[in-house]
Amino acid sequence: MRGFAMKRIGETGWVEKEAPKCGPLDAICRPLALAPCTSDIHTVYEGAVGERTDMILGHEAVGQVVEIGELVKDFKVGDVVLVPAITPDWGSLEAQRGFAMHSGGTLGGWKFSNFKDGVFSELFHVNEADANLALLPEGVDPVEAVMLSDMVPTGFHGAENAEVTYGEDVLVVGIGPVGLMAVKGSALKGAGRILAVGTRPNCVALAKEYGATDIISYKNGPIDEQVMKLTDGKGVDKVIIAGGNVDTFTEVVKVVKPGGIISNVNYLGSGEFIKIPRVEWGVGMGHIKIVGGLMPAGRMRTERLLNLLVNGRLDVSGMITHKFEGFDSLPEALELMRTKPKDLIKPVITIKYDE
Ligand code: NDP
Ligand code: ZN
């Protein structure tokens, strides 16, 4: 079996491996639609989670089941399934505490392209198929559905952790695909005003479509100064961070009202510490919460996200700017995530089979 891998930090390439084995609760799938992620770039080129050798990359996929474990009840060979980026162990203590994404340890539910081979592979293994997969509803395009592996659940989780509610002022830092879904998630949860930070023109246009009321360029000076100016010195109720770096926290703490929440979904690939300014953090007594979260997954949540798509409440088509065909285009598509050309939001690769 062939896969496109992280050979070591800073280097990618094709690898040949033995096909994965299917346990009694598991599924083996072949990919139908794949998307590379900014996270793959942090992992390979920043070494953000440490060294990996010949680990197959990718965690965003729609696939077809080719083998199914004998204890799996609800899926069968031939099913077309949405595969979430995070595939927890649902019996773990972390799952019982409500944090399945950290099953087995911090980030432990993020297996593909982290602790095991990912989906950029002719065949890939999914643990606990009944709990982790979702059947693709009739009529849903796999190219669109693959946005629900990671981009939608992560962006929406930013809004969830920020506890966005009716009429609030929300600042979304970063409007790549994750930030765009944080904008949309905030709008769905009833935000009043949504200030969005980013510069790529097509991201800016799409952010407005998804509900951004104001656009801020981080290239035009500190974000906090621009937010304070736009809000007449009042600041915002909530902040969602989906772009920037460790220094972003230092800026946004300055604009959150007492009792506000800063919700990070950005993968902090480099930098040692996050600096929180003492005075702006209410000298330690401002009730300003700072929370960071890996996307939740699971079949029920994934089916609910699909429900938004099926019923026209969510349109992800605008995010797919580059389409490729065939497994061999994986390196080119991944390279786009690294170079981030101005017109890129998200590339998707489709794979067709003869039989
Ligand atoms: P993109 O690179 O497409 O988008 C990043 C955004 O941040 C862009 O809008 C960019 O602006 C903006 N930005 C860049 N530098 C700054 C800065 N200094 N200050 C403020 N904004 C800045 O990334 P994605 O949307 O693909 O992913 C966002 C993050 O989410 C990544 O770190 C990714 O790894 C992470 N992630 C986290 C997951 C989770 O479960 N928590 C899951 C999936 C992804 P511009 O328009 O100029 O490019
Ligand atoms: Zn991803």
Short mmCIF file of C-alpha atoms and ligand atoms in Angstrom, two decimals:
data_model
loop_
_atom_site.label_atom_id
_atom_site.label_comp_id
_atom_site.label_asym_id
_atom_site.label_seq_id
_atom_site.Cartn_x
_atom_site.Cartn_y
_atom_site.Cartn_z
CA MET A 1 0.00 0.00 0.00
CA ARG A 2 1.26 3.46 -0.95
CA GLY A 3 0.95 6.58 1.19
CA PHE A 4 2.22 10.14 1.26
CA ALA A 5 4.19 10.59 4.45
CA MET A 6 6.20 12.76 6.76
CA LYS A 7 9.58 11.08 6.35
CA ARG A 8 11.08 13.16 9.15
CA ILE A 9 10.73 16.76 10.32
CA GLY A 10 10.98 18.99 7.26
CA GLU A 11 10.67 16.19 4.67
CA THR A 12 7.76 14.48 2.91
CA GLY A 13 7.66 11.64 0.38
CA TRP A 14 5.89 8.48 -0.77
CA VAL A 15 6.19 5.34 1.35
CA GLU A 16 5.21 1.70 0.84
CA LYS A 17 3.66 -0.03 3.85
CA GLU A 18 1.69 -3.13 4.68
CA ALA A 19 -2.08 -2.68 4.56
CA PRO A 20 -3.62 -2.02 8.00
CA LYS A 21 -5.39 -4.83 9.84
CA CYS A 22 -9.04 -4.57 10.79
CA GLY A 23 -9.90 -5.22 14.46
CA PRO A 24 -13.37 -6.47 15.47
CA LEU A 25 -14.71 -2.93 16.11
CA ASP A 26 -12.88 -1.25 13.25
CA ALA A 27 -13.14 -0.44 9.57
CA ILE A 28 -10.65 -0.26 6.72
CA CYS A 29 -11.48 2.40 4.14
CA ARG A 30 -10.18 3.61 0.81
CA PRO A 31 -10.25 7.37 0.19
CA LEU A 32 -12.79 9.07 -2.10
CA ALA A 33 -12.06 12.69 -1.15
CA LEU A 34 -9.07 14.01 0.80
CA ALA A 35 -8.02 17.43 2.02
CA PRO A 36 -4.62 18.51 3.31
CA CYS A 37 -4.64 20.71 6.40
CA THR A 38 -2.60 23.56 7.83
CA SER A 39 -2.02 21.18 10.74
CA ASP A 40 -0.10 18.79 8.42
CA ILE A 41 2.22 21.73 7.72
CA HIS A 42 2.76 22.50 11.43
CA THR A 43 3.48 18.82 12.01
CA VAL A 44 5.96 18.35 9.16
CA TYR A 45 7.70 21.67 8.80
CA GLU A 46 7.62 23.02 12.36
CA GLY A 47 7.96 19.61 14.03
CA ALA A 48 5.15 20.83 16.26
CA VAL A 49 4.35 17.45 17.81
CA GLY A 50 7.91 16.16 17.64
CA GLU A 51 9.76 13.78 15.35
CA ARG A 52 7.89 11.18 13.28
CA THR A 53 9.43 8.69 10.84
CA ASP A 54 7.59 7.65 7.65
CA MET A 55 4.23 8.54 9.17
CA ILE A 56 1.52 8.79 6.54
CA LEU A 57 -0.06 12.27 6.64
CA GLY A 58 -3.66 13.47 6.35
CA HIS A 59 -6.69 13.38 8.62
CA GLU A 60 -9.51 14.78 6.49
CA ALA A 61 -11.33 12.19 4.40
CA VAL A 62 -14.48 10.82 2.91
CA GLY A 63 -13.94 7.15 2.27
CA GLN A 64 -15.52 3.89 1.29
CA VAL A 65 -15.54 0.92 3.63
CA VAL A 66 -13.62 -2.03 2.14
CA GLU A 67 -13.40 -4.22 5.26
CA ILE A 68 -15.44 -4.20 8.44
CA GLY A 69 -14.89 -5.74 11.89
CA GLU A 70 -17.18 -8.57 12.95
CA LEU A 71 -18.58 -6.59 15.92
CA VAL A 72 -19.48 -3.46 13.91
CA LYS A 73 -23.27 -3.10 13.81
CA ASP A 74 -24.13 -0.12 11.64
CA PHE A 75 -21.66 -0.06 8.75
CA LYS A 76 -20.92 -2.51 5.97
CA VAL A 77 -18.52 -2.96 3.10
CA GLY A 78 -19.33 -0.47 0.32
CA ASP A 79 -20.69 2.29 2.60
CA VAL A 80 -19.53 5.81 1.83
CA VAL A 81 -18.54 7.48 5.08
CA LEU A 82 -17.39 10.79 6.46
CA VAL A 83 -14.27 10.23 8.55
CA PRO A 84 -13.68 12.84 11.28
CA ALA A 85 -10.11 14.02 11.86
CA ILE A 86 -10.40 12.95 15.49
CA THR A 87 -11.32 9.33 16.26
CA PRO A 88 -11.44 8.86 20.05
CA ASP A 89 -11.55 5.70 22.14
CA TRP A 90 -15.06 6.09 23.49
CA GLY A 91 -14.61 3.79 26.45
CA SER A 92 -11.71 5.82 27.89
CA LEU A 93 -11.90 7.72 31.15
CA GLU A 94 -11.31 10.97 29.27
CA ALA A 95 -14.37 10.26 27.12
CA GLN A 96 -16.38 9.56 30.27
CA ARG A 97 -15.28 12.95 31.58
CA GLY A 98 -16.66 14.55 28.42
CA PHE A 99 -13.34 15.06 26.63
CA ALA A 100 -13.16 12.16 24.23
CA MET A 101 -10.76 14.08 21.97
CA HIS A 102 -8.15 13.60 24.71
CA SER A 103 -8.74 9.87 25.11
CA GLY A 104 -5.57 8.22 26.36
CA GLY A 105 -3.88 11.58 27.06
CA THR A 106 -3.80 15.15 25.79
CA LEU A 107 -4.78 15.19 22.07
CA GLY A 108 -4.91 11.37 22.17
CA GLY A 109 -8.08 11.22 20.06
CA TRP A 110 -6.13 12.82 17.21
CA LYS A 111 -4.65 9.63 15.85
CA PHE A 112 -4.43 10.10 12.06
CA SER A 113 -1.16 11.79 11.09
CA ASN A 114 -0.17 12.11 14.73
CA PHE A 115 -0.02 8.73 16.53
CA LYS A 116 -0.81 6.47 13.56
CA ASP A 117 -0.78 6.53 9.79
CA GLY A 118 -3.15 9.07 8.30
CA VAL A 119 -5.62 9.04 5.44
CA PHE A 120 -3.25 10.00 2.57
CA SER A 121 -3.04 6.30 1.94
CA GLU A 122 -4.50 3.75 -0.45
CA LEU A 123 -6.10 2.18 2.62
CA PHE A 124 -6.54 3.53 6.12
CA HIS A 125 -7.74 2.13 9.45
CA VAL A 126 -10.59 3.63 11.53
CA ASN A 127 -10.95 2.52 15.16
CA GLU A 128 -14.41 2.04 16.70
CA ALA A 129 -16.29 2.42 13.42
CA ASP A 130 -19.78 2.55 14.96
CA ALA A 131 -18.81 5.46 17.22
CA ASN A 132 -16.54 7.37 14.88
CA LEU A 133 -17.90 7.16 11.31
CA ALA A 134 -20.94 8.83 9.80
CA LEU A 135 -22.76 7.55 6.74
CA LEU A 136 -22.78 10.11 3.94
CA PRO A 137 -26.42 11.05 3.26
CA GLU A 138 -27.81 10.58 -0.24
CA GLY A 139 -26.95 13.48 -2.53
CA VAL A 140 -24.11 14.94 -0.44
CA ASP A 141 -21.00 15.56 -2.52
CA PRO A 142 -17.89 13.96 -0.94
CA VAL A 143 -15.88 17.03 -2.01
CA GLU A 144 -18.06 19.24 0.20
CA ALA A 145 -18.46 16.66 2.96
CA VAL A 146 -14.70 16.48 3.53
CA MET A 147 -14.91 20.04 4.94
CA LEU A 148 -16.83 18.42 7.81
CA SER A 149 -13.89 16.22 8.80
CA ASP A 150 -12.04 19.07 10.45
CA MET A 151 -12.71 22.63 9.21
CA VAL A 152 -16.36 22.85 10.25
CA PRO A 153 -16.08 21.00 13.59
CA THR A 154 -12.97 22.97 14.57
CA GLY A 155 -14.32 26.40 13.65
CA PHE A 156 -17.66 25.61 15.30
CA HIS A 157 -15.84 24.39 18.40
CA GLY A 158 -14.19 27.79 18.63
CA ALA A 159 -17.66 29.34 18.86
CA GLU A 160 -18.86 26.66 21.28
CA ASN A 161 -15.96 27.13 23.67
CA ALA A 162 -16.45 30.90 23.46
CA GLU A 163 -20.07 30.24 24.53
CA VAL A 164 -21.27 32.71 21.92
CA THR A 165 -24.85 33.79 22.46
CA TYR A 166 -27.45 36.19 21.01
CA GLY A 167 -26.31 39.69 20.21
CA GLU A 168 -22.74 39.42 21.45
CA ASP A 169 -19.74 41.15 19.90
CA VAL A 170 -17.29 38.48 18.77
CA LEU A 171 -13.77 38.90 17.44
CA VAL A 172 -12.53 36.08 15.17
CA VAL A 173 -8.77 36.18 14.59
CA GLY A 174 -7.89 34.39 11.35
CA ILE A 175 -10.22 33.70 8.45
CA GLY A 176 -8.64 30.73 6.77
CA PRO A 177 -11.07 27.80 6.51
CA VAL A 178 -11.09 27.27 10.29
CA GLY A 179 -11.67 30.93 11.09
CA LEU A 180 -14.36 31.16 8.41
CA MET A 181 -16.20 28.34 10.15
CA ALA A 182 -15.72 30.14 13.47
CA VAL A 183 -17.42 33.15 11.87
CA LYS A 184 -20.26 30.97 10.56
CA GLY A 185 -20.52 29.09 13.87
CA SER A 186 -20.77 32.39 15.76
CA ALA A 187 -23.43 33.66 13.36
CA LEU A 188 -25.45 30.43 13.80
CA LYS A 189 -25.22 30.84 17.56
CA GLY A 190 -26.61 34.37 17.31
CA ALA A 191 -23.65 36.76 17.53
CA GLY A 192 -24.62 40.37 16.91
CA ARG A 193 -21.43 41.87 15.57
CA ILE A 194 -18.56 39.73 14.23
CA LEU A 195 -15.19 41.39 13.70
CA ALA A 196 -12.93 39.19 11.59
CA VAL A 197 -9.15 39.43 11.16
CA GLY A 198 -7.45 38.41 7.89
CA THR A 199 -6.26 39.70 4.54
CA ARG A 200 -6.66 37.16 1.70
CA PRO A 201 -9.32 38.79 -0.55
CA ASN A 202 -11.42 35.66 -1.16
CA CYS A 203 -11.35 34.84 2.57
CA VAL A 204 -12.47 38.38 3.35
CA ALA A 205 -15.34 38.11 0.84
CA LEU A 206 -16.41 34.73 2.23
CA ALA A 207 -16.14 35.93 5.85
CA LYS A 208 -18.67 38.63 4.99
CA GLU A 209 -20.96 36.02 3.42
CA TYR A 210 -20.72 33.90 6.58
CA GLY A 211 -21.65 36.85 8.79
CA ALA A 212 -18.60 39.06 9.49
CA THR A 213 -19.69 42.65 9.97
CA ASP A 214 -16.21 44.24 10.15
CA ILE A 215 -12.88 43.20 8.65
CA ILE A 216 -9.55 43.98 10.30
CA SER A 217 -6.11 43.53 8.73
CA TYR A 218 -3.42 42.48 11.18
CA LYS A 219 -1.01 44.11 8.71
CA ASN A 220 -2.47 47.55 9.52
CA GLY A 221 -1.22 47.64 13.12
CA PRO A 222 -2.02 45.90 16.40
CA ILE A 223 -5.37 44.08 16.40
CA ASP A 224 -6.31 45.42 19.83
CA GLU A 225 -5.94 49.06 18.76
CA GLN A 226 -8.12 48.47 15.71
CA VAL A 227 -10.79 46.63 17.71
CA MET A 228 -10.91 49.32 20.38
CA LYS A 229 -11.32 51.99 17.71
CA LEU A 230 -14.14 50.11 15.97
CA THR A 231 -15.98 49.45 19.24
CA ASP A 232 -15.58 52.99 20.65
CA GLY A 233 -13.26 51.70 23.37
CA LYS A 234 -15.73 49.06 24.62
CA GLY A 235 -14.02 45.89 23.35
CA VAL A 236 -15.76 42.58 22.66
CA ASP A 237 -17.54 39.87 24.63
CA LYS A 238 -15.76 36.93 23.07
CA VAL A 239 -12.65 36.18 21.02
CA ILE A 240 -12.03 33.12 18.86
CA ILE A 241 -8.42 32.58 17.78
CA ALA A 242 -8.05 30.65 14.51
CA GLY A 243 -4.84 32.20 13.22
CA GLY A 244 -1.79 34.15 14.33
CA ASN A 245 0.68 32.83 16.89
CA VAL A 246 1.59 32.86 20.60
CA ASP A 247 1.69 36.68 20.55
CA THR A 248 -1.96 36.86 19.48
CA PHE A 249 -3.07 36.14 23.06
CA THR A 250 -1.14 39.16 24.33
CA GLU A 251 -3.05 41.35 21.88
CA VAL A 252 -6.56 39.98 22.33
CA VAL A 253 -6.57 39.96 26.14
CA LYS A 254 -6.60 43.73 25.80
CA VAL A 255 -9.98 43.78 24.05
CA VAL A 256 -12.08 41.30 26.07
CA LYS A 257 -14.64 42.69 28.48
CA PRO A 258 -14.71 41.40 32.09
CA GLY A 259 -16.39 38.02 32.11
CA GLY A 260 -15.41 37.42 28.50
CA ILE A 261 -13.89 34.31 26.94
CA ILE A 262 -10.89 33.81 24.68
CA SER A 263 -11.33 30.55 22.80
CA ASN A 264 -8.36 29.22 20.89
CA VAL A 265 -8.48 26.56 18.18
CA ASN A 266 -5.22 27.60 16.54
CA TYR A 267 -2.51 24.90 16.52
CA LEU A 268 0.39 26.72 18.16
CA GLY A 269 3.24 25.22 16.19
CA SER A 270 6.09 27.24 17.64
CA GLY A 271 7.06 29.59 20.48
CA GLU A 272 7.65 28.54 24.06
CA PHE A 273 5.32 30.67 26.17
CA ILE A 274 2.07 32.55 25.88
CA LYS A 275 2.27 35.92 27.58
CA ILE A 276 -0.85 37.27 29.24
CA PRO A 277 -0.57 40.96 30.17
CA ARG A 278 -1.27 41.30 33.88
CA VAL A 279 -3.18 44.58 33.95
CA GLU A 280 -5.39 43.87 30.93
CA TRP A 281 -6.21 40.47 32.42
CA GLY A 282 -7.88 42.35 35.22
CA VAL A 283 -4.81 41.99 37.45
CA GLY A 284 -5.87 38.37 37.78
CA MET A 285 -9.45 39.12 38.78
CA GLY A 286 -11.22 40.02 35.54
CA HIS A 287 -13.16 36.77 35.06
CA ILE A 288 -11.63 36.49 31.61
CA LYS A 289 -11.41 32.83 30.67
CA ILE A 290 -8.83 31.50 28.25
CA VAL A 291 -9.61 28.09 26.77
CA GLY A 292 -8.04 26.06 23.98
CA GLY A 293 -9.66 23.06 22.38
CA LEU A 294 -9.14 20.26 19.92
CA MET A 295 -12.24 19.55 17.83
CA PRO A 296 -14.78 17.13 19.28
CA ALA A 297 -15.80 14.31 16.98
CA GLY A 298 -17.92 11.17 17.15
CA ARG A 299 -20.73 9.89 15.01
CA MET A 300 -23.59 11.82 16.57
CA ARG A 301 -21.88 15.18 16.28
CA THR A 302 -20.71 14.42 12.74
CA GLU A 303 -24.25 13.42 11.72
CA ARG A 304 -25.53 16.70 13.17
CA LEU A 305 -23.03 18.69 11.14
CA LEU A 306 -24.14 16.78 8.04
CA ASN A 307 -27.71 17.69 8.96
CA LEU A 308 -26.80 21.37 8.65
CA LEU A 309 -25.41 20.70 5.19
CA VAL A 310 -28.35 18.60 4.03
CA ASN A 311 -30.87 21.21 5.16
CA GLY A 312 -29.11 24.14 3.57
CA ARG A 313 -28.09 25.90 6.79
CA LEU A 314 -24.43 25.57 5.96
CA ASP A 315 -22.80 26.00 2.57
CA VAL A 316 -19.14 25.00 2.48
CA SER A 317 -18.71 25.12 -1.31
CA GLY A 318 -17.09 28.58 -1.29
CA MET A 319 -14.17 27.31 0.77
CA ILE A 320 -13.07 24.77 -1.85
CA THR A 321 -10.87 26.82 -4.13
CA HIS A 322 -8.62 24.14 -5.64
CA LYS A 323 -9.72 20.73 -6.94
CA PHE A 324 -7.38 17.88 -7.85
CA GLU A 325 -8.00 14.41 -9.23
CA GLY A 326 -6.04 11.32 -8.36
CA PHE A 327 -3.87 10.12 -5.53
CA ASP A 328 -0.70 11.35 -7.27
CA SER A 329 -1.76 14.98 -6.83
CA LEU A 330 -1.40 14.77 -3.01
CA PRO A 331 2.11 16.32 -2.89
CA GLU A 332 1.01 19.27 -5.03
CA ALA A 333 -2.10 19.85 -2.93
CA LEU A 334 -0.14 19.66 0.34
CA GLU A 335 2.45 22.08 -0.99
CA LEU A 336 -0.36 24.61 -1.53
CA MET A 337 -1.07 24.50 2.20
CA ARG A 338 2.55 25.41 2.80
CA THR A 339 2.88 28.22 0.29
CA LYS A 340 -0.68 29.55 0.81
CA PRO A 341 -1.14 31.37 -2.50
CA LYS A 342 -3.44 34.40 -2.27
CA ASP A 343 -6.40 32.65 -3.90
CA LEU A 344 -6.23 29.50 -1.73
CA ILE A 345 -8.75 28.61 0.92
CA LYS A 346 -8.85 24.82 0.79
CA PRO A 347 -7.82 22.20 -1.79
CA VAL A 348 -9.62 18.86 -2.17
CA ILE A 349 -8.41 15.75 -4.01
CA THR A 350 -10.90 13.24 -5.39
CA ILE A 351 -9.99 9.63 -6.12
CA LYS A 352 -11.94 7.49 -8.56
CA TYR A 353 -11.90 3.68 -8.85
CA ASP A 354 -12.75 1.45 -11.80
CA GLU A 355 -14.86 -1.10 -9.94
P1 NDP B 1 -4.91 29.47 7.48
O1 NDP B 1 -3.44 29.58 7.42
O2 NDP B 1 -5.66 29.19 6.21
O3 NDP B 1 -5.52 30.80 8.12
C1 NDP B 1 -4.86 31.53 9.09
C2 NDP B 1 -5.52 32.89 9.24
O4 NDP B 1 -4.80 33.64 10.21
C3 NDP B 1 -5.52 33.71 7.97
O5 NDP B 1 -6.72 34.43 7.87
C4 NDP B 1 -4.35 34.64 8.17
O6 NDP B 1 -4.48 35.84 7.46
C5 NDP B 1 -4.46 34.90 9.66
N1 NDP B 1 -3.19 35.36 10.25
C6 NDP B 1 -1.93 35.05 9.87
N2 NDP B 1 -1.02 35.68 10.65
C7 NDP B 1 -1.75 36.40 11.54
C8 NDP B 1 -1.38 37.29 12.60
N3 NDP B 1 -0.10 37.55 12.91
N4 NDP B 1 -2.37 37.84 13.32
C9 NDP B 1 -3.66 37.58 13.04
N5 NDP B 1 -4.07 36.78 12.03
C10 NDP B 1 -3.12 36.19 11.30
O7 NDP B 1 -5.21 28.34 8.54
P2 NDP B 1 -6.47 27.36 8.74
O8 NDP B 1 -7.72 28.13 8.75
O9 NDP B 1 -6.33 26.22 7.80
O10 NDP B 1 -6.16 26.80 10.19
C11 NDP B 1 -6.11 27.68 11.31
C12 NDP B 1 -5.42 27.00 12.47
O11 NDP B 1 -6.26 25.99 13.02
C13 NDP B 1 -4.12 26.29 12.09
O12 NDP B 1 -3.16 26.55 13.10
C14 NDP B 1 -4.51 24.84 12.12
O13 NDP B 1 -3.41 24.00 12.32
C15 NDP B 1 -5.47 24.84 13.28
N6 NDP B 1 -6.36 23.67 13.39
C16 NDP B 1 -6.78 23.33 14.64
C17 NDP B 1 -7.63 22.26 14.85
C18 NDP B 1 -8.21 21.96 16.18
O14 NDP B 1 -8.85 20.92 16.35
N7 NDP B 1 -8.06 22.80 17.18
C19 NDP B 1 -8.03 21.43 13.71
C20 NDP B 1 -7.64 21.95 12.41
C21 NDP B 1 -6.81 23.02 12.28
P3 NDP B 1 -4.28 36.00 5.84
O15 NDP B 1 -5.68 36.22 5.32
O16 NDP B 1 -3.40 37.17 5.70
O17 NDP B 1 -3.68 34.74 5.33
ZN ZN B 2 -7.04 19.24 9.62
#
